[in-house]
PDB file of C-alpha atoms in Angstrom:
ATOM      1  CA  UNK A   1      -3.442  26.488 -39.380  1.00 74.00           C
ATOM      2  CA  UNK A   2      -2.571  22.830 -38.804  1.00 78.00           C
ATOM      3  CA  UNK A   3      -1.740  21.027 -41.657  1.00 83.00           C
ATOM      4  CA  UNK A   4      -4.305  17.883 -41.963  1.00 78.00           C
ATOM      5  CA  UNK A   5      -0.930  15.442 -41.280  1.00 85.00           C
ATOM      6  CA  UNK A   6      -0.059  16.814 -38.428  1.00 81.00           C
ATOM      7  CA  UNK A   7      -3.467  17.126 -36.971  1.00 75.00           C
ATOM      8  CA  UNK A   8      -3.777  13.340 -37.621  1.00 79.00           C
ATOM      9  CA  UNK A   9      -0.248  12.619 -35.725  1.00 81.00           C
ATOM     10  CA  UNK A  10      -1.919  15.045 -33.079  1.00 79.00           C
ATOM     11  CA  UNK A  11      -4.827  12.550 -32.763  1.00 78.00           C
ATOM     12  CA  UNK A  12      -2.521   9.386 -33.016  1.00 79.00           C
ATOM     13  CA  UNK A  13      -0.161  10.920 -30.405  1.00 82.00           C
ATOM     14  CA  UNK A  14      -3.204  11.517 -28.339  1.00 81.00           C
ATOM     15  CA  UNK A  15      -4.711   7.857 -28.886  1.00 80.00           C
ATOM     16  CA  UNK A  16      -1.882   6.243 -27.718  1.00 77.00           C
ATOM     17  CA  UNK A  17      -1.342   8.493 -24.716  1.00 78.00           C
ATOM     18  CA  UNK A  18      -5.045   7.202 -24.075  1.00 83.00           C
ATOM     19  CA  UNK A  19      -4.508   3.917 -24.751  1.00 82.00           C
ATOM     20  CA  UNK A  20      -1.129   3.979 -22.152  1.00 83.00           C
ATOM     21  CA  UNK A  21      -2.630   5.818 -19.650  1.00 79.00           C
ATOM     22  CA  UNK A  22      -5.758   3.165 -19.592  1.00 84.00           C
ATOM     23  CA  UNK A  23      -3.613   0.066 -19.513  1.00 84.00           C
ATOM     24  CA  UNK A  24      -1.146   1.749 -16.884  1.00 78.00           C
ATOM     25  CA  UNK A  25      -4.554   2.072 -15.009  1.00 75.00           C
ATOM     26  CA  UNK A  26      -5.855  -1.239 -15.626  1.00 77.00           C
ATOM     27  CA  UNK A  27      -2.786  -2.801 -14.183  1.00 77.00           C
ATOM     28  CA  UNK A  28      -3.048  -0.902 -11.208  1.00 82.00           C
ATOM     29  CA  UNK A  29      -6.572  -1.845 -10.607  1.00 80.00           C
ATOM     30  CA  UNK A  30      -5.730  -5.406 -11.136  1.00 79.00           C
ATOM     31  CA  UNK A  31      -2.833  -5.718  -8.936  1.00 84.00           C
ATOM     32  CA  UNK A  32      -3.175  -8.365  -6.220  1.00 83.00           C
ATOM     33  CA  UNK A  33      -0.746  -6.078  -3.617  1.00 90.00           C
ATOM     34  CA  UNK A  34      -3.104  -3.220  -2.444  1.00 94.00           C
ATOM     35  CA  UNK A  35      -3.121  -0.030  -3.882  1.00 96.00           C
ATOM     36  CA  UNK A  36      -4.405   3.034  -1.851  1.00 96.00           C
ATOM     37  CA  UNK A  37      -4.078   6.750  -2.878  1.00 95.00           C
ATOM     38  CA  UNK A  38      -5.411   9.252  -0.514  1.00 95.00           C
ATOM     39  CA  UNK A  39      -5.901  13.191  -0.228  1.00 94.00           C
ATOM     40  CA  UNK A  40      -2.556  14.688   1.608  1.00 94.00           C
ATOM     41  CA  UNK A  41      -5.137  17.506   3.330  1.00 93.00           C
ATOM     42  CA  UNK A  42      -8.453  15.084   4.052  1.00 94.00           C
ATOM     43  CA  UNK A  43      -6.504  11.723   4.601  1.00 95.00           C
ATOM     44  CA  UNK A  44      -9.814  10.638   2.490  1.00 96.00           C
ATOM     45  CA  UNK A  45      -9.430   7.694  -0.043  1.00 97.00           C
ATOM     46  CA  UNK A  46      -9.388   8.986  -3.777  1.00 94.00           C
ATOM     47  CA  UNK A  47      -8.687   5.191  -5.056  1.00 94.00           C
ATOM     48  CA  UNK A  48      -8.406   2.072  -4.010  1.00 96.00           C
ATOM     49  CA  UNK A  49      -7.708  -1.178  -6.492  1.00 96.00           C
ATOM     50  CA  UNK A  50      -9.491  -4.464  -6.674  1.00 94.00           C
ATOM     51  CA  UNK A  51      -6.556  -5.832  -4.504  1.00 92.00           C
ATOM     52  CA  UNK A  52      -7.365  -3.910  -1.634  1.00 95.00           C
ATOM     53  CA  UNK A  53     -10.458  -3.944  -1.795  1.00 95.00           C
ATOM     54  CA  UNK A  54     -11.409  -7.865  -1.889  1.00 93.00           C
ATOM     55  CA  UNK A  55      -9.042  -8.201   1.182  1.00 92.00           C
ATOM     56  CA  UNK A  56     -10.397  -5.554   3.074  1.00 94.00           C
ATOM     57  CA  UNK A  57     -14.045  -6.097   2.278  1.00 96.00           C
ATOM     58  CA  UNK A  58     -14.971  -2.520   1.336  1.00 96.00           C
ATOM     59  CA  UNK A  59     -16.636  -1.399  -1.099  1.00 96.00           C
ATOM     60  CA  UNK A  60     -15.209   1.814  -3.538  1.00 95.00           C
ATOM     61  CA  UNK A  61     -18.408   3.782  -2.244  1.00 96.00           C
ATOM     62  CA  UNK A  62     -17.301   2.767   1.418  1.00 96.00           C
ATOM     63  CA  UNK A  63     -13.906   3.641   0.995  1.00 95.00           C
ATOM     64  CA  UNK A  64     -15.075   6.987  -0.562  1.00 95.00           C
ATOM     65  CA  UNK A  65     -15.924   8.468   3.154  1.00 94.00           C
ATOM     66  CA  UNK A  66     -12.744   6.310   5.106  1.00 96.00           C
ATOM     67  CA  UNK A  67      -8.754   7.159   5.906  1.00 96.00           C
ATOM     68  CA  UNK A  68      -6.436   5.083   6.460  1.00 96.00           C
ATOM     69  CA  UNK A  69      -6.684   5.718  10.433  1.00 96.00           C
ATOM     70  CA  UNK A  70     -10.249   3.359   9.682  1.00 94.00           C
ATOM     71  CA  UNK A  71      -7.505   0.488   9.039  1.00 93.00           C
ATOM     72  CA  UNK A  72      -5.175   0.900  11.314  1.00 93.00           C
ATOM     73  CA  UNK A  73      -6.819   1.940  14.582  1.00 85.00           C
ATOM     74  CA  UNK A  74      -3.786   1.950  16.655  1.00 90.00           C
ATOM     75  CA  UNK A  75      -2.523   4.910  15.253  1.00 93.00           C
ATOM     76  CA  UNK A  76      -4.472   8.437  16.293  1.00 94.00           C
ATOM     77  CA  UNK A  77      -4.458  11.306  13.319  1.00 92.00           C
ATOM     78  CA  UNK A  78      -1.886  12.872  15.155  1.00 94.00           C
ATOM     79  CA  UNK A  79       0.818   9.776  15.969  1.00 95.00           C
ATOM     80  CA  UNK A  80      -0.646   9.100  11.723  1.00 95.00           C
ATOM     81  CA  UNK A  81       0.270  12.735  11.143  1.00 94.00           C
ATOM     82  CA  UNK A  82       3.640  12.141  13.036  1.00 95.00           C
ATOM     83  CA  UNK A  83       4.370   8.943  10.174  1.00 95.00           C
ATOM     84  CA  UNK A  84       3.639  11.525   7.012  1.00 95.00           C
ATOM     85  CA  UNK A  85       5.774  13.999   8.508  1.00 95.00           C
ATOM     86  CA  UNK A  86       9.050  13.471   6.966  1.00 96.00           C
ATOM     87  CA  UNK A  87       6.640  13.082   3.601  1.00 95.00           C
ATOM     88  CA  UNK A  88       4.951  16.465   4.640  1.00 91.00           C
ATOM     89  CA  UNK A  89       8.244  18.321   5.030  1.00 92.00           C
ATOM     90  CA  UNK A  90       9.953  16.652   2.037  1.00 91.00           C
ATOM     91  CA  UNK A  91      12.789  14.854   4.183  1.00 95.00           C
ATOM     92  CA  UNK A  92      12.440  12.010   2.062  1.00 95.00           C
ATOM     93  CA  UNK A  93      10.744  10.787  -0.158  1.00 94.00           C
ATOM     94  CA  UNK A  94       9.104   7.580   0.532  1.00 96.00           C
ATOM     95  CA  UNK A  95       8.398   5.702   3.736  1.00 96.00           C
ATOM     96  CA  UNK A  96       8.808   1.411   4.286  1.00 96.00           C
ATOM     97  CA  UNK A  97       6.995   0.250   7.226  1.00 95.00           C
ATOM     98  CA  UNK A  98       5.122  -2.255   9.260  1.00 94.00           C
ATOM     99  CA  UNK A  99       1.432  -3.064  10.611  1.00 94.00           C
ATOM    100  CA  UNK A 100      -1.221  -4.345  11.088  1.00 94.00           C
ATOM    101  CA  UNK A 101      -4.592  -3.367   8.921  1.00 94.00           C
ATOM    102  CA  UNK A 102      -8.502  -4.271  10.090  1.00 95.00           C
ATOM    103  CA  UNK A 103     -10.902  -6.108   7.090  1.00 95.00           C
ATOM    104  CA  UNK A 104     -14.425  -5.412   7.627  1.00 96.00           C
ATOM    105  CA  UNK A 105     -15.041  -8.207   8.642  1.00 96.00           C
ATOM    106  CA  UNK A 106     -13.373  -7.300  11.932  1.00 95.00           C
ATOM    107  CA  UNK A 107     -10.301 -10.060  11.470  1.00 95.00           C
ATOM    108  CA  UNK A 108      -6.476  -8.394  11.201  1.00 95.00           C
ATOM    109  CA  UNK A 109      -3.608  -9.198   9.059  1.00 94.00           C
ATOM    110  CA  UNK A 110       0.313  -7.998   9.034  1.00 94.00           C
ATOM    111  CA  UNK A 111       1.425  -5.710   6.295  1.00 95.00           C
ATOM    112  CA  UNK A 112       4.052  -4.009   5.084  1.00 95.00           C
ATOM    113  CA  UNK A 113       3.885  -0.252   3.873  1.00 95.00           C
ATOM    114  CA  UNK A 114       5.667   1.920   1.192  1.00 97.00           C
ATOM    115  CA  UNK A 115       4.120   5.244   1.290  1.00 96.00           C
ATOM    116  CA  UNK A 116       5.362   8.314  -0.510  1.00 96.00           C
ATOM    117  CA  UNK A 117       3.816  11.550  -1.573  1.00 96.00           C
ATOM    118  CA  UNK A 118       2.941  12.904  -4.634  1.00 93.00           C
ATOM    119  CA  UNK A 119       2.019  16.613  -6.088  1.00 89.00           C
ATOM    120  CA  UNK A 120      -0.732  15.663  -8.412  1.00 84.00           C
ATOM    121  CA  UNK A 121      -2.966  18.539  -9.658  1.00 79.00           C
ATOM    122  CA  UNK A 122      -5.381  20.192  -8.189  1.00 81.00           C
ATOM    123  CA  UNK A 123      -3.639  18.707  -4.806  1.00 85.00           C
ATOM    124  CA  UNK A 124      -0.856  16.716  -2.953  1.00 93.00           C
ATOM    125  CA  UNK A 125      -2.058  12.890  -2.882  1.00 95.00           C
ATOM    126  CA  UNK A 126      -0.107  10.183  -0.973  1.00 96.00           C
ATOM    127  CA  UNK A 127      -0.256   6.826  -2.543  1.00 95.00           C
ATOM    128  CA  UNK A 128       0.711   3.657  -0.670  1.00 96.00           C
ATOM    129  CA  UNK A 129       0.949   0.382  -1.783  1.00 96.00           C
ATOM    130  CA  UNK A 130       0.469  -2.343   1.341  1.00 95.00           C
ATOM    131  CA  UNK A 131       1.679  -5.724   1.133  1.00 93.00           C
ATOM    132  CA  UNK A 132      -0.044  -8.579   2.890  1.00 92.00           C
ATOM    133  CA  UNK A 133       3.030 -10.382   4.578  1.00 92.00           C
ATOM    134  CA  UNK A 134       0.653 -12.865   6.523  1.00 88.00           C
ATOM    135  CA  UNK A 135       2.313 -15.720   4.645  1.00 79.00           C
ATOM    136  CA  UNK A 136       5.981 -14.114   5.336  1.00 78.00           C
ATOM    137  CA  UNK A 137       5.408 -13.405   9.280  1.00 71.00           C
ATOM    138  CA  UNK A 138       3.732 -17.125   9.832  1.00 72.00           C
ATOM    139  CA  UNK A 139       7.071 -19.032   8.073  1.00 79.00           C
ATOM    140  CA  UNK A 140       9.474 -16.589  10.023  1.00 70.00           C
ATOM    141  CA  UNK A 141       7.824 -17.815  13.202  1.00 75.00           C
ATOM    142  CA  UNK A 142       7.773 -21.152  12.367  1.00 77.00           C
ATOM    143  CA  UNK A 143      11.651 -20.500  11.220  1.00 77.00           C
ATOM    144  CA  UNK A 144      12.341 -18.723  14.767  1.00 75.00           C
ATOM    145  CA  UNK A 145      10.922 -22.238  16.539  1.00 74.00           C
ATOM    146  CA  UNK A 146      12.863 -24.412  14.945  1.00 74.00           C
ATOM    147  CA  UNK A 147      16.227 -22.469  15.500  1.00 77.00           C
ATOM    148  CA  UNK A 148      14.859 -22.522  18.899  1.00 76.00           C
ATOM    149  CA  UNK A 149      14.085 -26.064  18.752  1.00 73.00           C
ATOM    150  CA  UNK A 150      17.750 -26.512  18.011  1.00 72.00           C
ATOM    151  CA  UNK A 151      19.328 -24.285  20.681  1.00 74.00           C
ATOM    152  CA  UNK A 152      17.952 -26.584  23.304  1.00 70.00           C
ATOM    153  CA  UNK A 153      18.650 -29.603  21.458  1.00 69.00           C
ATOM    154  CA  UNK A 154      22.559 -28.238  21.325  1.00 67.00           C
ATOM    155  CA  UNK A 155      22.330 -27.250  24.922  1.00 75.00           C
ATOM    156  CA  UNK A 156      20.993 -30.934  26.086  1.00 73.00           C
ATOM    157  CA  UNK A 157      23.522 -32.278  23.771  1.00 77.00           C
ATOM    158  CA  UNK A 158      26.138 -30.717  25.775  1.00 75.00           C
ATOM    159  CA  UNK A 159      25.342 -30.930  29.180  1.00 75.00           C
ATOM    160  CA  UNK A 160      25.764 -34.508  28.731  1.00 69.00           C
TER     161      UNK A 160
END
């Protein structure tokens, strides 16, 4: 039998396990880059953070019966299930991409994607956090017109 010491660091140790595992979750909820974390066999949402969720305009409840294919229409479950491959098979272990993801509202914005997969009991999950790069892709145009802008001005300049 458990001395009454140790079955008080037993409930300490558990406490702050507790009190870890709710902050770890409270930062996740409250993270402004989007949060998703989806069933590796259903594609269905598990959890989706406040981030996501006031960009996209769903609700949790909504979310509850959605993939990610809802988002990003352009890819089909198989070209989707063609991306999670090298997840699936354990090739690597994360995935960095780009595209685009649909609000509710029906208006688009560029993102970019890291994606990995996790074994998380009862079942695989894959988790992806989604950056809105809207402010990145609108400076590297305007970045792309003005070297442009100067190409011609370099090219007048010396046809003269």
């Amino acid at each position: 039998m458990a001395s009454k010491e140790e079955l008080e660091k037993e409930i300490l140790q558990k406490e702050s396990a507790q009190a870890q595992s709710k902050m770890l979750a409270s930062i996740l909820e409250q993270s402004v880059n989007e949060i998703y974390v989806f069933d590796a066999a259903t594609l269905k949402f598990i959890r989706v953070n406040q981030g996501a969720r006031n960009n996209i305009g769903y609700t949790m409840a909504e979310m509850e019966n959605m993939t990610p294919l809802d988002m990003m229409p352009e890819y089909s479950k198989e070209t989707f299930s063609q991306l999670l491959a090298p997840l699936t098979t354990g090739d690597k272990k994360s995935l960095h991409f780009r595209t685009i993801h649909h609000r509710k509202a029906g208006t688009v914005y560029p993102v970019e994607a890291y994606l990995q997969k996790m074994e998380i009991e009862p079942a695989a999950v894959y988790a992806a956090v989604i950056i809105d790069i809207t402010d990145r892709v609108a400076a590297d145009k305007k970045l792309l017109a003005s070297v442009r802008e100067k190409e011609v001005l370099l090219r007048e300049i010396h046809h003269r």
